[in-house]
Every structure is written in structure tokens, then in C-alpha cells.
mmCIF file of C-alpha atoms in Angstrom:
data_model
loop_
_atom_site.group_PDB
_atom_site.id
_atom_site.type_symbol
_atom_site.label_atom_id
_atom_site.label_comp_id
_atom_site.label_asym_id
_atom_site.label_seq_id
_atom_site.Cartn_x
_atom_site.Cartn_y
_atom_site.Cartn_z
ATOM 1 C CA MET A 1 14.056 15.022 15.952
ATOM 2 C CA SER A 2 15.065 12.037 13.744
ATOM 3 C CA GLY A 3 18.601 11.677 14.757
ATOM 4 C CA ASP A 4 19.041 8.499 12.761
ATOM 5 C CA HIS A 5 18.793 10.449 9.454
ATOM 6 C CA ASP A 6 22.170 11.799 8.303
ATOM 7 C CA HIS A 7 20.840 13.386 5.124
ATOM 8 C CA ASP A 8 20.691 17.292 4.707
ATOM 9 C CA HIS A 9 17.530 18.598 6.328
ATOM 10 C CA ASP A 10 17.924 22.065 4.805
ATOM 11 C CA HIS A 11 16.342 21.193 1.573
ATOM 12 C CA HIS A 12 12.938 19.628 1.117
ATOM 13 C CA GLY A 13 13.469 17.886 -2.132
ATOM 14 C CA HIS A 14 12.755 14.172 -2.310
ATOM 15 C CA ASP A 15 15.544 13.215 -4.674
ATOM 16 C CA HIS A 16 17.931 12.050 -1.819
ATOM 17 C CA ASP A 17 18.039 8.569 -0.491
ATOM 18 C CA HIS A 18 15.287 7.898 1.978
ATOM 19 C CA ASP A 19 15.547 5.129 4.556
ATOM 20 C CA HIS A 20 11.825 5.637 5.311
ATOM 21 C CA PRO A 21 9.030 5.610 2.747
ATOM 22 C CA HIS A 22 7.736 9.042 3.222
ATOM 23 C CA ALA A 23 7.983 11.955 5.620
ATOM 24 C CA PRO A 24 6.244 11.281 9.030
ATOM 25 C CA PRO A 25 2.769 12.874 9.247
ATOM 26 C CA GLN A 26 2.712 16.331 10.635
ATOM 27 C CA PRO A 27 0.020 17.380 13.284
ATOM 28 C CA ASP A 28 -1.248 20.064 10.897
ATOM 29 C CA ASP A 29 -1.898 17.662 8.134
ATOM 30 C CA LYS A 30 -5.331 16.926 9.373
ATOM 31 C CA VAL A 31 -8.369 18.291 7.705
ATOM 32 C CA HIS A 32 -9.942 21.328 9.518
ATOM 33 C CA SER A 33 -13.608 21.359 10.185
ATOM 34 C CA TYR A 34 -15.965 24.050 9.174
ATOM 35 C CA TYR A 35 -15.866 25.575 12.691
ATOM 36 C CA GLN A 36 -12.055 25.351 13.032
ATOM 37 C CA ILE A 37 -11.795 27.335 9.849
ATOM 38 C CA LEU A 38 -14.426 29.863 11.024
ATOM 39 C CA GLY A 39 -12.386 30.220 14.251
ATOM 40 C CA VAL A 40 -9.120 30.922 12.311
ATOM 41 C CA ALA A 41 -10.843 33.381 9.955
ATOM 42 C CA LEU A 42 -12.294 35.139 12.894
ATOM 43 C CA LYS A 43 -9.032 35.495 14.667
ATOM 44 C CA GLU A 44 -7.262 36.703 11.593
ATOM 45 C CA LEU A 45 -10.015 39.285 11.041
ATOM 46 C CA LEU A 46 -9.727 40.477 14.636
ATOM 47 C CA ILE A 47 -5.976 40.803 14.275
ATOM 48 C CA GLU A 48 -6.261 42.588 10.951
ATOM 49 C CA LYS A 49 -8.858 45.134 12.306
ATOM 50 C CA GLY A 50 -6.617 45.789 15.260
ATOM 51 C CA VAL A 51 -9.034 44.538 17.873
ATOM 52 C CA VAL A 52 -6.401 42.081 19.350
ATOM 53 C CA GLU A 53 -2.808 41.477 18.617
ATOM 54 C CA ALA A 54 -1.442 38.124 17.609
ATOM 55 C CA ALA A 55 0.860 38.172 20.666
ATOM 56 C CA GLU A 56 -2.159 38.640 23.002
ATOM 57 C CA VAL A 57 -3.901 35.695 21.364
ATOM 58 C CA ARG A 58 -0.733 33.638 21.915
ATOM 59 C CA ARG A 59 -0.321 34.782 25.496
ATOM 60 C CA GLN A 60 -3.850 33.782 26.408
ATOM 61 C CA ILE A 61 -3.446 30.395 24.818
ATOM 62 C CA GLU A 62 -0.147 29.964 26.716
ATOM 63 C CA ARG A 63 -1.833 31.016 29.989
ATOM 64 C CA ARG A 64 -4.800 28.676 29.339
ATOM 65 C CA ASP A 65 -2.400 25.699 28.761
ATOM 66 C CA SER A 66 -0.559 26.410 31.975
ATOM 67 C CA ILE A 67 -3.515 25.826 34.036
ATOM 68 C CA THR A 68 -3.780 22.218 35.075
ATOM 69 C CA PRO A 69 -6.016 20.057 37.423
ATOM 70 C CA ALA A 70 -3.195 20.209 39.995
ATOM 71 C CA ASN A 71 -4.633 23.596 41.062
ATOM 72 C CA GLY A 72 -7.945 21.892 41.847
ATOM 73 C CA SER A 73 -6.194 19.122 43.722
ATOM 74 C CA LYS A 74 -4.480 21.546 46.056
ATOM 75 C CA VAL A 75 -7.885 23.229 46.722
ATOM 76 C CA VAL A 76 -9.457 19.854 47.575
ATOM 77 C CA ALA A 77 -6.587 18.689 49.674
ATOM 78 C CA LYS A 78 -6.734 21.815 51.778
ATOM 79 C CA ALA A 79 -10.468 21.495 52.150
ATOM 80 C CA TRP A 80 -9.868 17.987 53.458
ATOM 81 C CA THR A 81 -7.342 19.124 56.009
ATOM 82 C CA ASP A 82 -8.499 22.709 57.079
ATOM 83 C CA PRO A 83 -12.195 22.838 58.248
ATOM 84 C CA ALA A 84 -12.208 26.690 58.125
ATOM 85 C CA PHE A 85 -11.011 26.625 54.547
ATOM 86 C CA ARG A 86 -13.555 24.043 53.603
ATOM 87 C CA ALA A 87 -16.344 26.130 55.123
ATOM 88 C CA ARG A 88 -15.064 29.173 53.063
ATOM 89 C CA LEU A 89 -14.838 27.086 49.877
ATOM 90 C CA PHE A 90 -18.450 26.113 50.176
ATOM 91 C CA ALA A 91 -19.598 29.607 51.091
ATOM 92 C CA ASP A 92 -17.643 31.472 48.386
ATOM 93 C CA GLY A 93 -15.568 29.302 45.996
ATOM 94 C CA ASN A 94 -13.855 32.213 44.129
ATOM 95 C CA SER A 95 -12.511 33.928 47.282
ATOM 96 C CA ALA A 96 -11.409 30.637 48.748
ATOM 97 C CA VAL A 97 -9.279 29.559 45.722
ATOM 98 C CA ALA A 98 -7.962 33.096 45.480
ATOM 99 C CA GLU A 99 -6.401 32.513 48.901
ATOM 100 C CA LEU A 100 -4.212 29.812 47.163
ATOM 101 C CA GLY A 101 -3.463 32.152 44.290
ATOM 102 C CA PHE A 102 -5.922 30.782 41.737
ATOM 103 C CA GLU A 103 -7.834 33.597 39.986
ATOM 104 C CA MET A 104 -11.295 32.951 38.897
ATOM 105 C CA THR A 105 -13.100 36.056 37.988
ATOM 106 C CA THR A 106 -15.553 35.645 35.069
ATOM 107 C CA THR A 107 -17.523 32.806 36.441
ATOM 108 C CA LYS A 108 -18.834 31.809 39.984
ATOM 109 C CA LEU A 109 -17.105 28.783 41.395
ATOM 110 C CA VAL A 110 -19.462 26.433 43.343
ATOM 111 C CA ALA A 111 -18.000 23.508 45.255
ATOM 112 C CA VAL A 112 -20.206 20.457 45.746
ATOM 113 C CA GLU A 113 -19.309 17.747 48.178
ATOM 114 C CA ASN A 114 -19.520 14.051 47.849
ATOM 115 C CA THR A 115 -20.813 12.382 50.993
ATOM 116 C CA PRO A 116 -21.755 8.782 52.066
ATOM 117 C CA SER A 117 -25.256 9.668 50.820
ATOM 118 C CA GLU A 118 -24.684 11.854 47.667
ATOM 119 C CA HIS A 119 -22.311 11.562 44.645
ATOM 120 C CA ASN A 120 -22.041 14.586 42.420
ATOM 121 C CA VAL A 121 -21.078 14.710 38.802
ATOM 122 C CA VAL A 122 -20.750 17.706 36.423
ATOM 123 C CA VAL A 123 -21.694 18.176 32.715
ATOM 124 C CA CYS A 124 -22.552 20.970 30.505
ATOM 125 C CA THR A 125 -25.366 19.560 28.193
ATOM 126 C CA LEU A 126 -25.365 22.885 26.188
ATOM 127 C CA CYS A 127 -21.688 23.148 25.325
ATOM 128 C CA SER A 128 -18.598 22.577 27.310
ATOM 129 C CA CYS A 129 -18.717 24.828 30.403
ATOM 130 C CA TYR A 130 -16.054 23.692 32.801
ATOM 131 C CA PRO A 131 -14.072 25.314 35.611
ATOM 132 C CA ARG A 132 -11.277 26.137 33.206
ATOM 133 C CA ASP A 133 -9.850 28.838 35.352
ATOM 134 C CA LEU A 134 -9.084 26.295 37.993
ATOM 135 C CA LEU A 135 -8.779 22.869 36.284
ATOM 136 C CA GLY A 136 -7.574 23.925 32.861
ATOM 137 C CA LEU A 137 -9.140 22.667 29.544
ATOM 138 C CA PRO A 138 -11.722 19.927 29.819
ATOM 139 C CA PRO A 139 -10.992 16.412 28.655
ATOM 140 C CA SER A 140 -12.295 15.565 25.178
ATOM 141 C CA TRP A 141 -14.908 13.090 26.537
ATOM 142 C CA TYR A 142 -16.433 15.913 28.616
ATOM 143 C CA LYS A 143 -17.180 17.834 25.412
ATOM 144 C CA SER A 144 -18.467 14.751 23.509
ATOM 145 C CA ARG A 145 -22.158 14.411 22.597
ATOM 146 C CA ALA A 146 -22.356 11.037 24.128
ATOM 147 C CA TYR A 147 -21.314 12.150 27.583
ATOM 148 C CA ARG A 148 -23.362 15.292 27.457
ATOM 149 C CA ALA A 149 -26.550 13.510 26.470
ATOM 150 C CA ARG A 150 -26.136 10.414 28.462
ATOM 151 C CA ILE A 151 -24.888 11.678 31.883
ATOM 152 C CA VAL A 152 -28.255 13.345 32.542
ATOM 153 C CA ARG A 153 -30.312 10.482 31.064
ATOM 154 C CA GLU A 154 -28.484 7.333 32.498
ATOM 155 C CA PRO A 155 -25.833 8.679 35.015
ATOM 156 C CA ARG A 156 -25.262 5.425 36.748
ATOM 157 C CA ALA A 157 -24.605 3.520 33.490
ATOM 158 C CA VAL A 158 -22.077 6.263 32.371
ATOM 159 C CA LEU A 159 -20.464 6.300 35.769
ATOM 160 C CA ALA A 160 -20.148 2.475 35.683
ATOM 161 C CA GLU A 161 -18.356 2.854 32.167
ATOM 162 C CA PHE A 162 -15.859 5.134 33.959
ATOM 163 C CA GLY A 163 -15.444 2.315 36.506
ATOM 164 C CA THR A 164 -17.420 4.094 39.274
ATOM 165 C CA ARG A 165 -20.216 2.118 40.751
ATOM 166 C CA VAL A 166 -22.464 4.205 42.886
ATOM 167 C CA PRO A 167 -24.594 2.179 45.394
ATOM 168 C CA ASP A 168 -28.337 2.576 45.259
ATOM 169 C CA ASP A 169 -28.468 4.205 48.692
ATOM 170 C CA VAL A 170 -26.198 6.962 47.483
ATOM 171 C CA ALA A 171 -28.130 9.681 45.369
ATOM 172 C CA VAL A 172 -26.535 10.797 42.138
ATOM 173 C CA ARG A 173 -26.542 14.561 41.562
ATOM 174 C CA VAL A 174 -25.833 15.624 38.047
ATOM 175 C CA HIS A 175 -24.972 19.238 37.845
ATOM 176 C CA ASP A 176 -25.806 20.755 34.391
ATOM 177 C CA SER A 177 -23.759 23.897 34.037
ATOM 178 C CA THR A 178 -26.385 25.981 32.227
ATOM 179 C CA ALA A 179 -25.479 29.542 33.384
ATOM 180 C CA ASP A 180 -22.413 31.310 34.924
ATOM 181 C CA MET A 181 -21.730 28.769 37.664
ATOM 182 C CA ARG A 182 -18.877 26.403 37.474
ATOM 183 C CA PHE A 183 -18.831 23.261 39.654
ATOM 184 C CA LEU A 184 -15.962 21.664 41.432
ATOM 185 C CA VAL A 185 -16.672 18.296 42.980
ATOM 186 C CA VAL A 186 -14.967 17.709 46.328
ATOM 187 C CA PRO A 187 -14.514 13.970 46.445
ATOM 188 C CA MET A 188 -14.640 12.120 49.666
ATOM 189 C CA ARG A 189 -11.215 11.713 51.396
ATOM 190 C CA PRO A 190 -10.015 8.081 50.983
ATOM 191 C CA GLU A 191 -9.695 5.787 53.945
ATOM 192 C CA GLY A 192 -6.226 5.355 55.411
ATOM 193 C CA THR A 193 -5.067 8.900 54.667
ATOM 194 C CA GLN A 194 -4.924 10.325 58.215
ATOM 195 C CA GLY A 195 -1.143 10.676 58.362
ATOM 196 C CA LEU A 196 -0.695 12.121 54.974
ATOM 197 C CA ARG A 197 0.621 15.602 54.188
ATOM 198 C CA GLU A 198 -1.462 18.079 52.189
ATOM 199 C CA ASP A 199 0.774 17.563 49.056
ATOM 200 C CA GLU A 200 0.437 13.803 49.447
ATOM 201 C CA LEU A 201 -3.288 14.143 49.664
ATOM 202 C CA ALA A 202 -3.309 16.446 46.594
ATOM 203 C CA ALA A 203 -1.779 13.618 44.624
ATOM 204 C CA LEU A 204 -4.749 11.438 45.227
ATOM 205 C CA VAL A 205 -7.231 14.065 43.906
ATOM 206 C CA THR A 206 -7.427 13.355 40.070
ATOM 207 C CA ARG A 207 -9.095 15.486 37.486
ATOM 208 C CA ASP A 208 -11.789 12.954 36.951
ATOM 209 C CA SER A 209 -12.525 12.853 40.695
ATOM 210 C CA MET A 210 -13.195 16.626 40.583
ATOM 211 C CA VAL A 211 -15.565 16.236 37.620
ATOM 212 C CA GLY A 212 -17.243 13.504 39.591
ATOM 213 C CA VAL A 213 -16.856 10.549 37.121
ATOM 214 C CA ALA A 214 -14.354 8.918 39.557
ATOM 215 C CA VAL A 215 -13.621 8.871 43.249
ATOM 216 C CA ALA A 216 -10.290 10.003 44.724
ATOM 217 C CA ARG A 217 -7.339 7.660 44.383
ATOM 218 C CA ALA A 218 -6.677 5.328 47.213
ATOM 219 C CA PRO A 219 -3.177 5.867 48.881
ATOM 220 C CA GLU A 220 -0.437 3.391 48.127
ATOM 221 C CA ARG A 221 0.068 0.921 50.861
ATOM 222 C CA MET Y 1 -35.472 40.664 44.922
ATOM 223 C CA THR Y 2 -35.723 36.954 44.901
ATOM 224 C CA ARG Y 3 -38.853 35.662 43.241
ATOM 225 C CA PHE Y 4 -38.547 32.077 44.487
ATOM 226 C CA SER Y 5 -37.358 30.674 47.752
ATOM 227 C CA ALA Y 6 -35.584 27.450 48.600
ATOM 228 C CA GLY Y 7 -37.888 24.477 48.800
ATOM 229 C CA GLU Y 8 -40.463 26.025 46.395
ATOM 230 C CA ARG Y 9 -41.806 23.843 43.584
ATOM 231 C CA VAL Y 10 -41.378 25.481 40.186
ATOM 232 C CA LEU Y 11 -42.351 24.768 36.571
ATOM 233 C CA VAL Y 12 -39.924 25.471 33.586
ATOM 234 C CA ARG Y 13 -41.720 27.272 30.890
ATOM 235 C CA ASP Y 14 -42.473 24.991 27.966
ATOM 236 C CA ASP Y 15 -41.444 27.492 25.421
ATOM 237 C CA TYR Y 16 -39.197 27.343 22.334
ATOM 238 C CA PRO Y 17 -38.025 30.714 21.347
ATOM 239 C CA PRO Y 18 -35.292 31.171 18.713
ATOM 240 C CA GLY Y 19 -31.830 32.373 19.697
ATOM 241 C CA HIS Y 20 -29.263 31.495 22.311
ATOM 242 C CA VAL Y 21 -31.284 29.935 25.202
ATOM 243 C CA ARG Y 22 -29.576 28.447 28.181
ATOM 244 C CA THR Y 23 -32.634 26.445 29.427
ATOM 245 C CA PRO Y 24 -32.013 22.918 28.158
ATOM 246 C CA VAL Y 25 -34.814 21.581 26.100
ATOM 247 C CA TYR Y 26 -35.022 18.308 28.201
ATOM 248 C CA LEU Y 27 -35.996 20.507 31.246
ATOM 249 C CA ARG Y 28 -38.758 22.664 29.557
ATOM 250 C CA GLY Y 29 -42.260 21.875 30.884
ATOM 251 C CA LYS Y 30 -40.646 19.952 33.807
ATOM 252 C CA THR Y 31 -41.217 20.672 37.557
ATOM 253 C CA GLY Y 32 -38.426 20.934 40.090
ATOM 254 C CA GLU Y 33 -37.469 22.255 43.425
ATOM 255 C CA VAL Y 34 -35.657 25.557 44.081
ATOM 256 C CA LEU Y 35 -32.447 24.813 46.037
ATOM 257 C CA ARG Y 36 -30.787 28.314 46.140
ATOM 258 C CA PHE Y 37 -30.666 31.682 44.582
ATOM 259 C CA PHE Y 38 -27.257 32.429 42.888
ATOM 260 C CA GLY Y 39 -27.744 36.159 42.363
ATOM 261 C CA GLU Y 40 -28.380 38.258 39.276
ATOM 262 C CA PHE Y 41 -26.439 37.659 36.083
ATOM 263 C CA ASP Y 42 -26.246 39.030 32.640
ATOM 264 C CA ASN Y 43 -29.046 37.440 30.575
ATOM 265 C CA ALA Y 44 -27.152 35.226 28.006
ATOM 266 C CA GLU Y 45 -30.206 35.393 25.569
ATOM 267 C CA VAL Y 46 -29.636 39.127 25.241
ATOM 268 C CA VAL Y 47 -25.883 39.310 25.695
ATOM 269 C CA SER Y 48 -25.244 36.766 22.979
ATOM 270 C CA SER Y 49 -26.891 39.041 20.387
ATOM 271 C CA GLY Y 50 -24.559 41.948 21.497
ATOM 272 C CA LEU Y 51 -27.443 43.747 23.263
ATOM 273 C CA LYS Y 52 -27.826 45.095 26.747
ATOM 274 C CA GLY Y 53 -30.630 44.064 29.060
ATOM 275 C CA PRO Y 54 -31.566 43.828 32.733
ATOM 276 C CA ARG Y 55 -29.734 41.252 34.706
ATOM 277 C CA LYS Y 56 -31.728 38.144 35.717
ATOM 278 C CA GLY Y 57 -31.910 36.078 38.854
ATOM 279 C CA VAL Y 58 -30.504 32.518 38.526
ATOM 280 C CA TYR Y 59 -31.773 29.774 40.639
ATOM 281 C CA LYS Y 60 -30.278 26.249 41.159
ATOM 282 C CA VAL Y 61 -33.317 23.959 40.598
ATOM 283 C CA ARG Y 62 -33.344 20.192 41.256
ATOM 284 C CA PHE Y 63 -35.290 17.885 39.019
ATOM 285 C CA ARG Y 64 -35.861 14.316 40.064
ATOM 286 C CA ALA Y 65 -34.484 12.001 37.391
ATOM 287 C CA VAL Y 66 -37.755 10.001 37.608
ATOM 288 C CA ASP Y 67 -39.684 13.128 36.734
ATOM 289 C CA LEU Y 68 -37.563 13.882 33.751
ATOM 290 C CA TRP Y 69 -37.406 10.323 32.259
ATOM 291 C CA ASP Y 70 -40.364 7.952 32.233
ATOM 292 C CA ASP Y 71 -38.182 4.908 32.129
ATOM 293 C CA TYR Y 72 -35.422 6.126 34.496
ATOM 294 C CA ASN Y 73 -33.581 3.235 35.886
ATOM 295 C CA GLY Y 74 -32.416 4.314 39.200
ATOM 296 C CA PRO Y 75 -33.320 5.423 42.748
ATOM 297 C CA ALA Y 76 -35.980 8.135 43.183
ATOM 298 C CA ARG Y 77 -33.470 10.374 44.953
ATOM 299 C CA ASP Y 78 -31.262 10.692 41.816
ATOM 300 C CA ALA Y 79 -31.525 14.193 40.289
ATOM 301 C CA VAL Y 80 -30.306 16.536 37.723
ATOM 302 C CA GLU Y 81 -29.633 20.097 39.025
ATOM 303 C CA ALA Y 82 -29.485 23.089 36.606
ATOM 304 C CA ASP Y 83 -29.130 26.751 36.776
ATOM 305 C CA ILE Y 84 -32.234 28.390 35.491
ATOM 306 C CA TYR Y 85 -32.766 32.170 34.706
ATOM 307 C CA GLU Y 86 -35.854 33.447 36.542
ATOM 308 C CA HIS Y 87 -37.889 34.278 33.427
ATOM 309 C CA TRP Y 88 -37.969 30.613 32.669
ATOM 310 C CA LEU Y 89 -39.520 29.515 35.999
ATOM 311 C CA GLU Y 90 -43.171 29.771 37.017
ATOM 312 C CA LYS Y 91 -44.641 29.188 40.552
ATOM 313 C CA ILE Y 92 -46.765 26.096 40.872
ATOM 314 C CA ALA Y 93 -50.036 27.063 42.629
#
């Protein structure tokens, strides 16, 4: 990592000559919160009791981390270009995304469409429900108390803070994910994208546009 | 099977039982419009305690923002939509 250091890294004593004042901070130096400690304790107990294996926990974390918003972008781009797929996506989200190889089984995927008269935005005021199986882990702001409290109370002000101004003749629909449904916003297809391929369209579909705090990116001219 | 139909006006029970409840406090005692029936789901209030119980219908209900917040600063068409378990909903006569 620090290739400019020529001292021996096999020992951890501090008696050798340092060209930096102290060791760089490590990611695990932070203080863990009560709930983080509770989580670790629970995991260790489950492993100790033989309910789960450490490798299984690791595999699941690895699988979770491999899911990215690019999956959702492909879904939206296909819905933009294939009317039959679009109809299937709105009728049954889980089956439609399964056609593209995305497995979503524990929650019901509900696609909601932005139109010239409606803008959709998603929240979970209770916790942090999010279409994780399709988009991966939610951004930290999505889990923040400020976003969760304010998006239902003053959605237009929050959207403006994200740089998204919704005109007064467009209704804002805030979807509070309070049960087993997970919402995917299908943003409006930007102007000037007629000639683009599906993969080029997918590049315009950002994570935030699928949560509804932004619109899809405009194509480069 | 479905107790409410799309377009029907409903009232969310103004009740505060202990435990894991998925009906947000800001919607309790508020009226909205049923948009659709999502099907029957495990009741999170029971499942969260490790118990089994009958599945409950879940409805998508739309609440006008101006009905939720007295000082809402925005168009009357703005709304919050939430997924509400049937035992939290009452018909409005």
C-alpha cells in the first residue's frame, strides 16, 4: 500500500525511523454504536449455536455487495424500448425482472411510472425498505432521519435540494414502503434519445432517478 | 376476499398499540382513497414476535398531502401513498 516506505513491515514496533507521524487511520478504528455491537454479538451467537456458518454470512454479504443500480438501469432501458416488456413490468415486476436474470423473491416489486403529470419518489419512513434485490444497498441519505421525515412532509423542498424542481402542474407521489412492496421509479425517457441503443439508454438511468429524487440523465450532445 | 375496492374512501384507525406496527403514526386517524389491493401478506405485527397468524390483505392507499399536513405548501394533487394492512382500515360511511 505505502510503497514509499522502505522499513520492515513485518514488525509492528514503533522504534524504527518514521517518515510520517503515526500510522494512517484504519477503517475499523471507529467507535461502534450500540446497534452495531448488538449486530456483531448476534452474528457470533448464531455462528456459535450452529444456526448459520461464517462462510454463509460472508457469501450473503458478498452477494449483496454484487448487486448494483446497473441492474435497475437495464430494466428501465428495456421498458423504454420494449412496450410489451413495459406492460409486463407494470403488471408483475418480479416476473419481468426475472426475464433479465434478476431474482427478487422475498418482496413484491412494483414499478411506478413518471409521466408529464406525475412525479414519483420512494421512501421508507419506518426504516430503510428499498428494492435491494434489484438496486443493491440504499444510499446513506435514503436511511437518514432527515430524508425519511421530510420527504413525506415537504417533498418539493427536498426534491429541490436534490436539484429536482417539479412544476406545480405535476403531482408529486411519495411512496412510503410500509409493507412488503418495493418500489422502482421508471423515470421519463429524456428528449433526444431516439437513436440510442438499450445499453446507451441504461447509462442515463441513475440510481437516484430510480428512487425518484432525480430525473434520468440527458444524453451527451 | 377484498374488503375494500379501488376508489373507496377509508379511515386509518387512530390507535397506538405496542409492538412492531407498520402503520406510520403520521397516517393514523387520516382518510385516504384505496388505489389497489396488493394481495395477502404475513402480518408483520405477529411475525415480528416470532408468532404465526392469519395473512392480511394489504392495500395501497393514497392520502392527499393537504389532508395530512395543515400547512402543506404545494398543489392539492400531491399525495403520499402507503401500503396499509386491512385491519388498520375502516370504511367511511
